[in-house]
Amino acid sequence: MKKRFWVIAGVLLIIIGIQVKNAVFIEYKVEGVSMNPTFQEGNELLINRFAHHFKTIGRFDIVLFKGPEKDIFIKRVIGLPGETLRYEDDQLYIDEKKVKEPYLDDLKSVTAGGDLTGDFTLKEVTGEEKVPENHYFVLGDNRIHSFDSRHFGFVSDQDIVGIVTERIDKK
């Protein structure tokens, strides 16, 4: 009788664990080249759907969100609420301070001396001086081939589906 109880309890715990995992995490398959070289088309990612409710989204976090026409996008957070932002000579400035983007080093090395990110100010691309409260400015890592905040504006925190926690395919 005791053995049967522990078998049933074990099975129930496994089922509950699977349900909790499925409620918290979703899998996402990368489409397109906008996040190269960080993620390639076809990479499978694990997205935490609740992380942004319990932790502040930080600069350079990679988020999954609903974009224009409710399409799903994956991009890197560059500008946080209340910040000014601009690019000049391929250099990011946040609140007029230089900010390094080390995740772009490999891609910059193959652009043959050309800029990866063209010059712009937040005002030029969004009409706003600062990132609004509860919004983010996002860019794809492959700046030349990315449809991002330069084109569709800010991303509301209400449109964020989750934060990328890891790549789960091992290709």
XYZ file of C-alpha atoms in Angstrom:
171
model
C 0.000 0.000 0.000
C 2.825 2.409 0.892
C 4.647 1.594 -2.320
C 1.528 2.335 -4.356
C 1.139 5.695 -2.576
C 4.717 6.709 -3.431
C 4.322 5.646 -7.067
C 1.139 7.711 -7.404
C 2.749 10.653 -5.576
C 5.784 10.455 -7.858
C 3.667 10.374 -11.011
C 1.600 13.330 -9.770
C 4.745 15.326 -9.005
C 6.075 14.661 -12.496
C 2.775 15.747 -14.072
C 2.641 18.896 -11.929
C 6.278 19.666 -12.773
C 5.600 19.363 -16.499
C 2.538 21.608 -16.200
C 4.479 24.264 -14.273
C 7.322 24.142 -16.817
C 4.833 24.538 -19.679
C 3.129 27.453 -17.912
C 6.392 29.310 -17.240
C 8.522 28.449 -20.283
C 7.799 28.307 -23.988
C 10.025 27.238 -26.835
C 10.610 29.557 -29.774
C 12.242 28.774 -33.115
C 14.209 31.679 -34.598
C 13.010 32.866 -37.996
C 15.111 35.186 -40.138
C 18.592 36.656 -39.822
C 17.992 39.771 -37.706
C 19.658 38.289 -34.602
C 22.745 36.880 -36.373
C 25.336 36.019 -35.184
C 23.863 35.592 -31.682
C 21.084 33.335 -32.958
C 20.776 31.715 -36.372
C 17.595 30.910 -38.242
C 16.252 27.628 -36.881
C 17.839 27.917 -33.418
C 15.472 26.859 -30.660
C 15.257 29.100 -27.604
C 13.712 28.758 -24.175
C 11.637 31.801 -23.225
C 10.679 32.569 -19.624
C 7.184 34.055 -19.820
C 7.179 35.343 -16.247
C 10.726 36.635 -15.702
C 9.857 40.188 -16.729
C 7.071 40.285 -14.136
C 9.501 39.550 -11.302
C 12.744 41.124 -12.518
C 13.427 44.370 -14.271
C 14.230 43.989 -17.943
C 17.832 45.047 -18.382
C 19.888 46.510 -21.155
C 20.944 43.860 -23.658
C 18.335 41.328 -22.474
C 16.874 39.516 -25.460
C 13.085 39.569 -25.471
C 10.273 37.934 -27.394
C 7.400 40.344 -28.032
C 4.313 41.088 -30.093
C 5.180 43.697 -32.692
C 3.156 45.523 -35.310
C 0.256 43.489 -36.659
C 0.824 41.209 -33.623
C 3.727 39.444 -35.352
C 6.177 37.834 -32.926
C 9.705 39.284 -32.824
C 12.909 38.556 -30.968
C 15.254 41.506 -30.391
C 17.799 42.894 -27.947
C 16.803 45.642 -25.491
C 18.994 48.701 -26.082
C 17.084 51.615 -24.548
C 15.347 51.527 -21.163
C 12.508 53.760 -19.915
C 13.592 57.368 -19.340
C 16.819 57.150 -21.339
C 18.049 59.130 -24.304
C 19.742 57.131 -27.036
C 21.728 57.767 -30.185
C 24.242 56.127 -32.502
C 27.126 58.011 -34.038
C 29.974 56.419 -36.013
C 28.741 52.948 -34.997
C 28.939 53.875 -31.297
C 25.971 53.616 -28.911
C 25.393 56.538 -26.550
C 22.931 56.230 -23.675
C 22.262 59.502 -21.853
C 25.309 60.866 -23.745
C 27.654 58.189 -22.337
C 29.410 55.661 -24.581
C 28.147 52.118 -24.078
C 30.039 49.099 -25.427
C 28.200 46.358 -27.296
C 30.639 43.416 -27.140
C 28.118 41.000 -28.688
C 28.575 42.910 -31.981
C 32.367 42.534 -32.183
C 32.324 39.444 -34.425
C 29.774 40.953 -36.794
C 31.635 44.279 -36.975
C 34.819 42.444 -37.956
C 33.184 41.199 -41.180
C 31.487 44.433 -42.291
C 34.619 45.495 -44.194
C 35.004 48.764 -42.340
C 31.409 49.857 -42.892
C 29.132 50.837 -40.058
C 26.891 48.134 -38.679
C 24.507 50.679 -37.161
C 23.822 53.867 -39.090
C 23.777 57.203 -37.290
C 20.465 58.209 -35.705
C 18.954 59.810 -32.655
C 15.907 58.591 -30.776
C 14.097 61.772 -31.827
C 14.831 61.099 -35.513
C 13.440 57.564 -35.534
C 10.621 57.797 -32.974
C 9.803 61.482 -32.570
C 10.535 61.176 -28.834
C 13.482 62.562 -26.839
C 13.430 59.707 -24.304
C 12.198 56.136 -24.112
C 8.703 56.408 -22.563
C 7.814 54.835 -19.231
C 6.963 51.112 -19.534
C 8.522 50.943 -23.020
C 11.801 49.741 -24.532
C 13.874 50.485 -27.618
C 14.958 47.221 -29.257
C 17.323 46.335 -32.097
C 18.302 43.165 -33.885
C 21.994 42.260 -33.604
C 22.266 42.095 -37.400
C 21.454 45.794 -37.696
C 21.652 45.917 -41.484
C 18.936 43.240 -41.822
C 16.646 43.974 -38.886
C 13.107 45.342 -38.686
C 13.141 46.845 -35.203
C 12.412 49.961 -33.111
C 14.046 52.145 -35.754
C 11.099 51.189 -37.965
C 8.132 50.476 -35.674
C 8.992 52.464 -32.547
C 9.029 51.434 -28.918
C 7.917 48.111 -27.469
C 5.432 48.296 -24.607
C 6.110 46.066 -21.621
C 2.561 44.743 -22.140
C 3.627 43.347 -25.526
C 6.608 41.445 -24.116
C 5.966 37.702 -24.131
C 9.125 36.788 -22.242
C 12.890 36.916 -21.870
C 15.216 34.482 -23.633
C 16.834 32.294 -20.994
C 18.878 29.974 -23.183
C 19.379 28.331 -26.528
C 18.145 24.753 -26.232
C 19.234 23.255 -29.531
C 22.851 22.183 -29.494
C 23.615 22.439 -33.206
